[in-house]
Amino acid sequence: AEQTGMDRLPASFLESEEPEFGEIAAEIAVRWLPFFWLGGVAAFLAWQVVCYGIFCRNIKKSKVFLTQKEGLFVYKSCYISSPMLFGMKKPEILLPCKEYEEEQLAFILEHEFVHYKKKDLWLKLLMAAARTIHWFNPLVMVMAKQMEKDMEFLCDSHVVKNLSKEEKKKYSETLLTCASHNCGRNAL
């Protein structure tokens, strides 16, 4: 018997149907999804680096030395809207261009110094890495916001733990004063 081209094909090939759209889409997704994720990581990382670089440049141009607290330099900068600890290699405390009473300044510096002692900048850097890797996951963004709130509450509780009731009231008033002037977003 003479064999045709169709006779030489495996029986399974002859019985198989054309792949469905879902199978094709799944194959494409499996093949291209890692590149899409990596592109998102690269874009998110680039965005963070550029924003932080601009922030650092503006801080460097606008900061004015104020004082020193236990090895940390304290500067004023009109570029920020609330006090913060800033800088990974050589941390410094930044204050907005606002006049503070002596007691308020002491509370603010103590609060920022607690952030320094607890290595909060490193935790924020770790969270920035998690946000970059999980750029597509809104729960990680919510977790980052909650972590920042928790760090602030922990700092506040550490500052007030040995204060009198009257001092706690004044500390709370200082927090409210700082919060009322905080209308901008600050970088890491």
mmCIF file with all atom_site columns, C-alpha atoms in Angstrom:
data_model
loop_
_atom_site.group_PDB
_atom_site.id
_atom_site.type_symbol
_atom_site.label_atom_id
_atom_site.label_alt_id
_atom_site.label_comp_id
_atom_site.label_asym_id
_atom_site.label_entity_id
_atom_site.label_seq_id
_atom_site.pdbx_PDB_ins_code
_atom_site.Cartn_x
_atom_site.Cartn_y
_atom_site.Cartn_z
_atom_site.occupancy
_atom_site.B_iso_or_equiv
_atom_site.pdbx_formal_charge
_atom_site.auth_seq_id
_atom_site.auth_comp_id
_atom_site.auth_asym_id
_atom_site.auth_atom_id
_atom_site.pdbx_PDB_model_num
ATOM 1   C CA . ALA A 1 1   ? 0.000  0.000  0.000  1.00 0.00 ? 1   ALA A CA 1
ATOM 2   C CA . GLU A 1 2   ? 1.170  3.406  -0.886 1.00 0.00 ? 2   GLU A CA 1
ATOM 3   C CA . GLN A 1 3   ? 1.661  5.890  2.026  1.00 0.00 ? 3   GLN A CA 1
ATOM 4   C CA . THR A 1 4   ? 0.524  9.470  1.715  1.00 0.00 ? 4   THR A CA 1
ATOM 5   C CA . GLY A 1 5   ? 1.856  12.387 3.725  1.00 0.00 ? 5   GLY A CA 1
ATOM 6   C CA . MET A 1 6   ? -1.135 12.159 6.052  1.00 0.00 ? 6   MET A CA 1
ATOM 7   C CA . ASP A 1 7   ? -0.357 8.537  6.875  1.00 0.00 ? 7   ASP A CA 1
ATOM 8   C CA . ARG A 1 8   ? 3.081  9.442  8.232  1.00 0.00 ? 8   ARG A CA 1
ATOM 9   C CA . LEU A 1 9   ? 1.721  11.912 10.870 1.00 0.00 ? 9   LEU A CA 1
ATOM 10  C CA . PRO A 1 10  ? 1.234  10.613 14.398 1.00 0.00 ? 10  PRO A CA 1
ATOM 11  C CA . ALA A 1 11  ? -2.317 9.693  15.265 1.00 0.00 ? 11  ALA A CA 1
ATOM 12  C CA . SER A 1 12  ? -2.357 12.144 18.198 1.00 0.00 ? 12  SER A CA 1
ATOM 13  C CA . PHE A 1 13  ? -1.655 15.033 15.821 1.00 0.00 ? 13  PHE A CA 1
ATOM 14  C CA . LEU A 1 14  ? -4.547 14.096 13.605 1.00 0.00 ? 14  LEU A CA 1
ATOM 15  C CA . GLU A 1 15  ? -6.881 13.902 16.588 1.00 0.00 ? 15  GLU A CA 1
ATOM 16  C CA . SER A 1 16  ? -5.781 17.171 18.238 1.00 0.00 ? 16  SER A CA 1
ATOM 17  C CA . GLU A 1 17  ? -7.845 20.263 17.799 1.00 0.00 ? 17  GLU A CA 1
ATOM 18  C CA . GLU A 1 18  ? -6.669 23.805 17.229 1.00 0.00 ? 18  GLU A CA 1
ATOM 19  C CA . PRO A 1 19  ? -5.531 25.386 20.555 1.00 0.00 ? 19  PRO A CA 1
ATOM 20  C CA . GLU A 1 20  ? -8.146 27.481 22.279 1.00 0.00 ? 20  GLU A CA 1
ATOM 21  C CA . PHE A 1 21  ? -7.742 31.185 22.900 1.00 0.00 ? 21  PHE A CA 1
ATOM 22  C CA . GLY A 1 22  ? -7.266 30.604 26.664 1.00 0.00 ? 22  GLY A CA 1
ATOM 23  C CA . GLU A 1 23  ? -4.360 28.237 26.063 1.00 0.00 ? 23  GLU A CA 1
ATOM 24  C CA . ILE A 1 24  ? -2.669 30.712 23.734 1.00 0.00 ? 24  ILE A CA 1
ATOM 25  C CA . ALA A 1 25  ? -3.225 33.586 26.182 1.00 0.00 ? 25  ALA A CA 1
ATOM 26  C CA . ALA A 1 26  ? -1.820 31.516 29.058 1.00 0.00 ? 26  ALA A CA 1
ATOM 27  C CA . GLU A 1 27  ? 1.264  30.640 27.032 1.00 0.00 ? 27  GLU A CA 1
ATOM 28  C CA . ILE A 1 28  ? 1.835  34.285 26.120 1.00 0.00 ? 28  ILE A CA 1
ATOM 29  C CA . ALA A 1 29  ? 1.331  35.356 29.737 1.00 0.00 ? 29  ALA A CA 1
ATOM 30  C CA . VAL A 1 30  ? 3.773  32.773 31.056 1.00 0.00 ? 30  VAL A CA 1
ATOM 31  C CA . ARG A 1 31  ? 6.331  33.824 28.475 1.00 0.00 ? 31  ARG A CA 1
ATOM 32  C CA . TRP A 1 32  ? 5.967  37.637 28.787 1.00 0.00 ? 32  TRP A CA 1
ATOM 33  C CA . LEU A 1 33  ? 4.782  38.238 32.355 1.00 0.00 ? 33  LEU A CA 1
ATOM 34  C CA . PRO A 1 34  ? 8.305  38.151 33.874 1.00 0.00 ? 34  PRO A CA 1
ATOM 35  C CA . PHE A 1 35  ? 9.428  40.816 31.394 1.00 0.00 ? 35  PHE A CA 1
ATOM 36  C CA . PHE A 1 36  ? 6.380  42.947 32.216 1.00 0.00 ? 36  PHE A CA 1
ATOM 37  C CA . TRP A 1 37  ? 7.109  42.610 35.964 1.00 0.00 ? 37  TRP A CA 1
ATOM 38  C CA . LEU A 1 38  ? 10.799 43.411 35.457 1.00 0.00 ? 38  LEU A CA 1
ATOM 39  C CA . GLY A 1 39  ? 9.869  46.454 33.372 1.00 0.00 ? 39  GLY A CA 1
ATOM 40  C CA . GLY A 1 40  ? 7.623  47.619 36.217 1.00 0.00 ? 40  GLY A CA 1
ATOM 41  C CA . VAL A 1 41  ? 10.433 47.111 38.741 1.00 0.00 ? 41  VAL A CA 1
ATOM 42  C CA . ALA A 1 42  ? 12.834 49.095 36.548 1.00 0.00 ? 42  ALA A CA 1
ATOM 43  C CA . ALA A 1 43  ? 10.316 51.912 36.032 1.00 0.00 ? 43  ALA A CA 1
ATOM 44  C CA . PHE A 1 44  ? 9.368  52.086 39.725 1.00 0.00 ? 44  PHE A CA 1
ATOM 45  C CA . LEU A 1 45  ? 13.032 52.029 40.784 1.00 0.00 ? 45  LEU A CA 1
ATOM 46  C CA . ALA A 1 46  ? 13.947 54.720 38.264 1.00 0.00 ? 46  ALA A CA 1
ATOM 47  C CA . TRP A 1 47  ? 11.059 56.885 39.457 1.00 0.00 ? 47  TRP A CA 1
ATOM 48  C CA . GLN A 1 48  ? 12.138 56.525 43.116 1.00 0.00 ? 48  GLN A CA 1
ATOM 49  C CA . VAL A 1 49  ? 15.794 57.259 42.345 1.00 0.00 ? 49  VAL A CA 1
ATOM 50  C CA . VAL A 1 50  ? 14.946 60.348 40.284 1.00 0.00 ? 50  VAL A CA 1
ATOM 51  C CA . CYS A 1 51  ? 12.520 61.702 42.908 1.00 0.00 ? 51  CYS A CA 1
ATOM 52  C CA . TYR A 1 52  ? 15.002 61.083 45.720 1.00 0.00 ? 52  TYR A CA 1
ATOM 53  C CA . GLY A 1 53  ? 17.806 62.689 43.705 1.00 0.00 ? 53  GLY A CA 1
ATOM 54  C CA . ILE A 1 54  ? 15.718 65.814 43.099 1.00 0.00 ? 54  ILE A CA 1
ATOM 55  C CA . PHE A 1 55  ? 14.747 65.886 46.771 1.00 0.00 ? 55  PHE A CA 1
ATOM 56  C CA . CYS A 1 56  ? 18.407 65.587 47.868 1.00 0.00 ? 56  CYS A CA 1
ATOM 57  C CA . ARG A 1 57  ? 19.509 68.324 45.470 1.00 0.00 ? 57  ARG A CA 1
ATOM 58  C CA . ASN A 1 58  ? 16.801 70.687 46.748 1.00 0.00 ? 58  ASN A CA 1
ATOM 59  C CA . ILE A 1 59  ? 17.643 69.919 50.373 1.00 0.00 ? 59  ILE A CA 1
ATOM 60  C CA . LYS A 1 60  ? 21.346 70.488 49.753 1.00 0.00 ? 60  LYS A CA 1
ATOM 61  C CA . LYS A 1 61  ? 20.629 73.884 48.165 1.00 0.00 ? 61  LYS A CA 1
ATOM 62  C CA . SER A 1 62  ? 18.179 75.005 50.853 1.00 0.00 ? 62  SER A CA 1
ATOM 63  C CA . LYS A 1 63  ? 19.536 73.717 54.175 1.00 0.00 ? 63  LYS A CA 1
ATOM 64  C CA . VAL A 1 64  ? 21.084 76.018 56.773 1.00 0.00 ? 64  VAL A CA 1
ATOM 65  C CA . PHE A 1 65  ? 22.980 74.724 59.816 1.00 0.00 ? 65  PHE A CA 1
ATOM 66  C CA . LEU A 1 66  ? 21.134 75.219 63.102 1.00 0.00 ? 66  LEU A CA 1
ATOM 67  C CA . THR A 1 67  ? 22.754 73.079 65.815 1.00 0.00 ? 67  THR A CA 1
ATOM 68  C CA . GLN A 1 68  ? 24.044 69.609 66.657 1.00 0.00 ? 68  GLN A CA 1
ATOM 69  C CA . LYS A 1 69  ? 22.461 66.904 68.825 1.00 0.00 ? 69  LYS A CA 1
ATOM 70  C CA . GLU A 1 70  ? 24.565 63.959 69.949 1.00 0.00 ? 70  GLU A CA 1
ATOM 71  C CA . GLY A 1 71  ? 26.567 63.788 66.734 1.00 0.00 ? 71  GLY A CA 1
ATOM 72  C CA . LEU A 1 72  ? 23.667 64.566 64.388 1.00 0.00 ? 72  LEU A CA 1
ATOM 73  C CA . PHE A 1 73  ? 23.712 67.878 62.572 1.00 0.00 ? 73  PHE A CA 1
ATOM 74  C CA . VAL A 1 74  ? 20.447 69.794 62.623 1.00 0.00 ? 74  VAL A CA 1
ATOM 75  C CA . TYR A 1 75  ? 19.502 71.981 59.657 1.00 0.00 ? 75  TYR A CA 1
ATOM 76  C CA . LYS A 1 76  ? 16.590 74.157 58.624 1.00 0.00 ? 76  LYS A CA 1
ATOM 77  C CA . SER A 1 77  ? 15.232 73.871 55.103 1.00 0.00 ? 77  SER A CA 1
ATOM 78  C CA . CYS A 1 78  ? 12.365 75.773 53.502 1.00 0.00 ? 78  CYS A CA 1
ATOM 79  C CA . TYR A 1 79  ? 11.927 72.854 51.097 1.00 0.00 ? 79  TYR A CA 1
ATOM 80  C CA . ILE A 1 80  ? 10.266 70.582 53.675 1.00 0.00 ? 80  ILE A CA 1
ATOM 81  C CA . SER A 1 81  ? 7.016  70.963 55.573 1.00 0.00 ? 81  SER A CA 1
ATOM 82  C CA . SER A 1 82  ? 7.668  68.789 58.632 1.00 0.00 ? 82  SER A CA 1
ATOM 83  C CA . PRO A 1 83  ? 10.691 67.713 60.698 1.00 0.00 ? 83  PRO A CA 1
ATOM 84  C CA . MET A 1 84  ? 12.493 64.613 59.480 1.00 0.00 ? 84  MET A CA 1
ATOM 85  C CA . LEU A 1 85  ? 15.559 62.463 59.748 1.00 0.00 ? 85  LEU A CA 1
ATOM 86  C CA . PHE A 1 86  ? 17.363 62.470 56.415 1.00 0.00 ? 86  PHE A CA 1
ATOM 87  C CA . GLY A 1 87  ? 20.359 60.698 54.842 1.00 0.00 ? 87  GLY A CA 1
ATOM 88  C CA . MET A 1 88  ? 21.534 57.097 54.881 1.00 0.00 ? 88  MET A CA 1
ATOM 89  C CA . LYS A 1 89  ? 25.322 57.509 55.047 1.00 0.00 ? 89  LYS A CA 1
ATOM 90  C CA . LYS A 1 90  ? 25.420 60.567 57.278 1.00 0.00 ? 90  LYS A CA 1
ATOM 91  C CA . PRO A 1 91  ? 21.982 61.088 58.854 1.00 0.00 ? 91  PRO A CA 1
ATOM 92  C CA . GLU A 1 92  ? 20.927 64.590 59.796 1.00 0.00 ? 92  GLU A CA 1
ATOM 93  C CA . ILE A 1 93  ? 17.813 66.170 61.227 1.00 0.00 ? 93  ILE A CA 1
ATOM 94  C CA . LEU A 1 94  ? 15.945 68.607 59.008 1.00 0.00 ? 94  LEU A CA 1
ATOM 95  C CA . LEU A 1 95  ? 13.472 71.165 60.310 1.00 0.00 ? 95  LEU A CA 1
ATOM 96  C CA . PRO A 1 96  ? 11.133 73.302 58.215 1.00 0.00 ? 96  PRO A CA 1
ATOM 97  C CA . CYS A 1 97  ? 11.638 77.071 58.135 1.00 0.00 ? 97  CYS A CA 1
ATOM 98  C CA . LYS A 1 98  ? 9.431  77.796 61.097 1.00 0.00 ? 98  LYS A CA 1
ATOM 99  C CA . GLU A 1 99  ? 10.188 79.234 64.490 1.00 0.00 ? 99  GLU A CA 1
ATOM 100 C CA . TYR A 1 100 ? 9.799  76.798 67.374 1.00 0.00 ? 100 TYR A CA 1
ATOM 101 C CA . GLU A 1 101 ? 9.743  77.460 71.081 1.00 0.00 ? 101 GLU A CA 1
ATOM 102 C CA . GLU A 1 102 ? 12.672 75.972 72.964 1.00 0.00 ? 102 GLU A CA 1
ATOM 103 C CA . GLU A 1 103 ? 10.556 73.189 74.467 1.00 0.00 ? 103 GLU A CA 1
ATOM 104 C CA . GLN A 1 104 ? 8.986  72.354 71.093 1.00 0.00 ? 104 GLN A CA 1
ATOM 105 C CA . LEU A 1 105 ? 12.424 72.168 69.515 1.00 0.00 ? 105 LEU A CA 1
ATOM 106 C CA . ALA A 1 106 ? 13.612 69.830 72.287 1.00 0.00 ? 106 ALA A CA 1
ATOM 107 C CA . PHE A 1 107 ? 10.608 67.536 71.714 1.00 0.00 ? 107 PHE A CA 1
ATOM 108 C CA . ILE A 1 108 ? 11.105 67.530 67.937 1.00 0.00 ? 108 ILE A CA 1
ATOM 109 C CA . LEU A 1 109 ? 14.816 66.786 68.203 1.00 0.00 ? 109 LEU A CA 1
ATOM 110 C CA . GLU A 1 110 ? 14.166 63.985 70.680 1.00 0.00 ? 110 GLU A CA 1
ATOM 111 C CA . HIS A 1 111 ? 11.526 62.474 68.398 1.00 0.00 ? 111 HIS A CA 1
ATOM 112 C CA . GLU A 1 112 ? 13.853 62.530 65.382 1.00 0.00 ? 112 GLU A CA 1
ATOM 113 C CA . PHE A 1 113 ? 16.741 61.218 67.468 1.00 0.00 ? 113 PHE A CA 1
ATOM 114 C CA . VAL A 1 114 ? 14.608 58.223 68.477 1.00 0.00 ? 114 VAL A CA 1
ATOM 115 C CA . HIS A 1 115 ? 14.097 57.517 64.748 1.00 0.00 ? 115 HIS A CA 1
ATOM 116 C CA . TYR A 1 116 ? 17.890 57.622 64.403 1.00 0.00 ? 116 TYR A CA 1
ATOM 117 C CA . LYS A 1 117 ? 18.510 55.276 67.367 1.00 0.00 ? 117 LYS A CA 1
ATOM 118 C CA . LYS A 1 118 ? 15.907 52.800 66.108 1.00 0.00 ? 118 LYS A CA 1
ATOM 119 C CA . LYS A 1 119 ? 17.446 52.788 62.580 1.00 0.00 ? 119 LYS A CA 1
ATOM 120 C CA . ASP A 1 120 ? 14.102 53.736 61.029 1.00 0.00 ? 120 ASP A CA 1
ATOM 121 C CA . LEU A 1 121 ? 15.743 55.023 57.847 1.00 0.00 ? 121 LEU A CA 1
ATOM 122 C CA . TRP A 1 122 ? 16.991 51.509 57.131 1.00 0.00 ? 122 TRP A CA 1
ATOM 123 C CA . LEU A 1 123 ? 13.494 50.106 57.674 1.00 0.00 ? 123 LEU A CA 1
ATOM 124 C CA . LYS A 1 124 ? 12.129 52.697 55.255 1.00 0.00 ? 124 LYS A CA 1
ATOM 125 C CA . LEU A 1 125 ? 14.771 51.693 52.712 1.00 0.00 ? 125 LEU A CA 1
ATOM 126 C CA . LEU A 1 126 ? 13.780 48.044 53.130 1.00 0.00 ? 126 LEU A CA 1
ATOM 127 C CA . MET A 1 127 ? 10.129 48.992 52.629 1.00 0.00 ? 127 MET A CA 1
ATOM 128 C CA . ALA A 1 128 ? 11.058 50.986 49.516 1.00 0.00 ? 128 ALA A CA 1
ATOM 129 C CA . ALA A 1 129 ? 12.702 47.831 48.156 1.00 0.00 ? 129 ALA A CA 1
ATOM 130 C CA . ALA A 1 130 ? 9.559  45.808 48.945 1.00 0.00 ? 130 ALA A CA 1
ATOM 131 C CA . ARG A 1 131 ? 7.378  48.431 47.223 1.00 0.00 ? 131 ARG A CA 1
ATOM 132 C CA . THR A 1 132 ? 9.660  48.296 44.190 1.00 0.00 ? 132 THR A CA 1
ATOM 133 C CA . ILE A 1 133 ? 9.588  44.508 43.918 1.00 0.00 ? 133 ILE A CA 1
ATOM 134 C CA . HIS A 1 134 ? 5.824  44.386 44.557 1.00 0.00 ? 134 HIS A CA 1
ATOM 135 C CA . TRP A 1 135 ? 4.947  47.510 42.542 1.00 0.00 ? 135 TRP A CA 1
ATOM 136 C CA . PHE A 1 136 ? 1.773  45.829 41.263 1.00 0.00 ? 136 PHE A CA 1
ATOM 137 C CA . ASN A 1 137 ? 0.408  44.886 44.689 1.00 0.00 ? 137 ASN A CA 1
ATOM 138 C CA . PRO A 1 138 ? -1.740 47.550 46.398 1.00 0.00 ? 138 PRO A CA 1
ATOM 139 C CA . LEU A 1 139 ? -1.561 45.664 49.691 1.00 0.00 ? 139 LEU A CA 1
ATOM 140 C CA . VAL A 1 140 ? 2.187  46.299 49.870 1.00 0.00 ? 140 VAL A CA 1
ATOM 141 C CA . MET A 1 141 ? 1.512  50.022 49.427 1.00 0.00 ? 141 MET A CA 1
ATOM 142 C CA . VAL A 1 142 ? -1.052 49.901 52.253 1.00 0.00 ? 142 VAL A CA 1
ATOM 143 C CA . MET A 1 143 ? 1.451  47.956 54.385 1.00 0.00 ? 143 MET A CA 1
ATOM 144 C CA . ALA A 1 144 ? 4.125  50.630 53.764 1.00 0.00 ? 144 ALA A CA 1
ATOM 145 C CA . LYS A 1 145 ? 1.776  53.420 54.874 1.00 0.00 ? 145 LYS A CA 1
ATOM 146 C CA . GLN A 1 146 ? 0.815  51.453 57.986 1.00 0.00 ? 146 GLN A CA 1
ATOM 147 C CA . MET A 1 147 ? 4.478  50.773 58.791 1.00 0.00 ? 147 MET A CA 1
ATOM 148 C CA . GLU A 1 148 ? 5.214  54.509 58.658 1.00 0.00 ? 148 GLU A CA 1
ATOM 149 C CA . LYS A 1 149 ? 2.298  55.245 61.003 1.00 0.00 ? 149 LYS A CA 1
ATOM 150 C CA . ASP A 1 150 ? 3.464  52.502 63.384 1.00 0.00 ? 150 ASP A CA 1
ATOM 151 C CA . MET A 1 151 ? 7.013  53.888 63.374 1.00 0.00 ? 151 MET A CA 1
ATOM 152 C CA . GLU A 1 152 ? 5.686  57.334 64.290 1.00 0.00 ? 152 GLU A CA 1
ATOM 153 C CA . PHE A 1 153 ? 3.489  55.973 67.092 1.00 0.00 ? 153 PHE A CA 1
ATOM 154 C CA . LEU A 1 154 ? 6.390  53.919 68.457 1.00 0.00 ? 154 LEU A CA 1
ATOM 155 C CA . CYS A 1 155 ? 8.617  56.986 68.372 1.00 0.00 ? 155 CYS A CA 1
ATOM 156 C CA . ASP A 1 156 ? 5.998  59.082 70.139 1.00 0.00 ? 156 ASP A CA 1
ATOM 157 C CA . SER A 1 157 ? 5.470  56.457 72.845 1.00 0.00 ? 157 SER A CA 1
ATOM 158 C CA . HIS A 1 158 ? 9.228  56.263 73.434 1.00 0.00 ? 158 HIS A CA 1
ATOM 159 C CA . VAL A 1 159 ? 9.504  60.058 73.772 1.00 0.00 ? 159 VAL A CA 1
ATOM 160 C CA . VAL A 1 160 ? 6.579  60.412 76.211 1.00 0.00 ? 160 VAL A CA 1
ATOM 161 C CA . LYS A 1 161 ? 7.212  57.368 78.387 1.00 0.00 ? 161 LYS A CA 1
ATOM 162 C CA . ASN A 1 162 ? 9.065  59.366 81.086 1.00 0.00 ? 162 ASN A CA 1
ATOM 163 C CA . LEU A 1 163 ? 7.240  62.676 80.703 1.00 0.00 ? 163 LEU A CA 1
ATOM 164 C CA . SER A 1 164 ? 4.844  64.188 83.211 1.00 0.00 ? 164 SER A CA 1
ATOM 165 C CA . LYS A 1 165 ? 1.192  64.673 82.313 1.00 0.00 ? 165 LYS A CA 1
ATOM 166 C CA . GLU A 1 166 ? 1.806  68.362 81.578 1.00 0.00 ? 166 GLU A CA 1
ATOM 167 C CA . GLU A 1 167 ? 4.839  67.564 79.388 1.00 0.00 ? 167 GLU A CA 1
ATOM 168 C CA . LYS A 1 168 ? 2.809  64.956 77.497 1.00 0.00 ? 168 LYS A CA 1
ATOM 169 C CA . LYS A 1 169 ? 0.186  67.620 76.819 1.00 0.00 ? 169 LYS A CA 1
ATOM 170 C CA . LYS A 1 170 ? 2.861  69.993 75.507 1.00 0.00 ? 170 LYS A CA 1
ATOM 171 C CA . TYR A 1 171 ? 4.350  67.209 73.379 1.00 0.00 ? 171 TYR A CA 1
ATOM 172 C CA . SER A 1 172 ? 0.908  66.528 71.890 1.00 0.00 ? 172 SER A CA 1
ATOM 173 C CA . GLU A 1 173 ? 0.520  70.233 71.124 1.00 0.00 ? 173 GLU A CA 1
ATOM 174 C CA . THR A 1 174 ? 3.920  70.167 69.405 1.00 0.00 ? 174 THR A CA 1
ATOM 175 C CA . LEU A 1 175 ? 2.788  67.204 67.276 1.00 0.00 ? 175 LEU A CA 1
ATOM 176 C CA . LEU A 1 176 ? -0.369 69.077 66.313 1.00 0.00 ? 176 LEU A CA 1
ATOM 177 C CA . THR A 1 177 ? 1.653  72.178 65.422 1.00 0.00 ? 177 THR A CA 1
ATOM 178 C CA . CYS A 1 178 ? 3.949  70.110 63.194 1.00 0.00 ? 178 CYS A CA 1
ATOM 179 C CA . ALA A 1 179 ? 1.027  68.252 61.618 1.00 0.00 ? 179 ALA A CA 1
ATOM 180 C CA . SER A 1 180 ? -0.856 71.470 60.879 1.00 0.00 ? 180 SER A CA 1
ATOM 181 C CA . HIS A 1 181 ? 2.120  72.737 58.847 1.00 0.00 ? 181 HIS A CA 1
ATOM 182 C CA . ASN A 1 182 ? 2.688  69.409 57.069 1.00 0.00 ? 182 ASN A CA 1
ATOM 183 C CA . CYS A 1 183 ? 0.936  69.909 53.756 1.00 0.00 ? 183 CYS A CA 1
ATOM 184 C CA . GLY A 1 184 ? 3.556  68.289 51.502 1.00 0.00 ? 184 GLY A CA 1
ATOM 185 C CA . ARG A 1 185 ? 4.993  64.823 50.999 1.00 0.00 ? 185 ARG A CA 1
ATOM 186 C CA . ASN A 1 186 ? 8.500  63.988 52.091 1.00 0.00 ? 186 ASN A CA 1
ATOM 187 C CA . ALA A 1 187 ? 10.955 61.558 50.535 1.00 0.00 ? 187 ALA A CA 1
ATOM 188 C CA . LEU A 1 188 ? 12.503 58.536 52.227 1.00 0.00 ? 188 LEU A CA 1
#
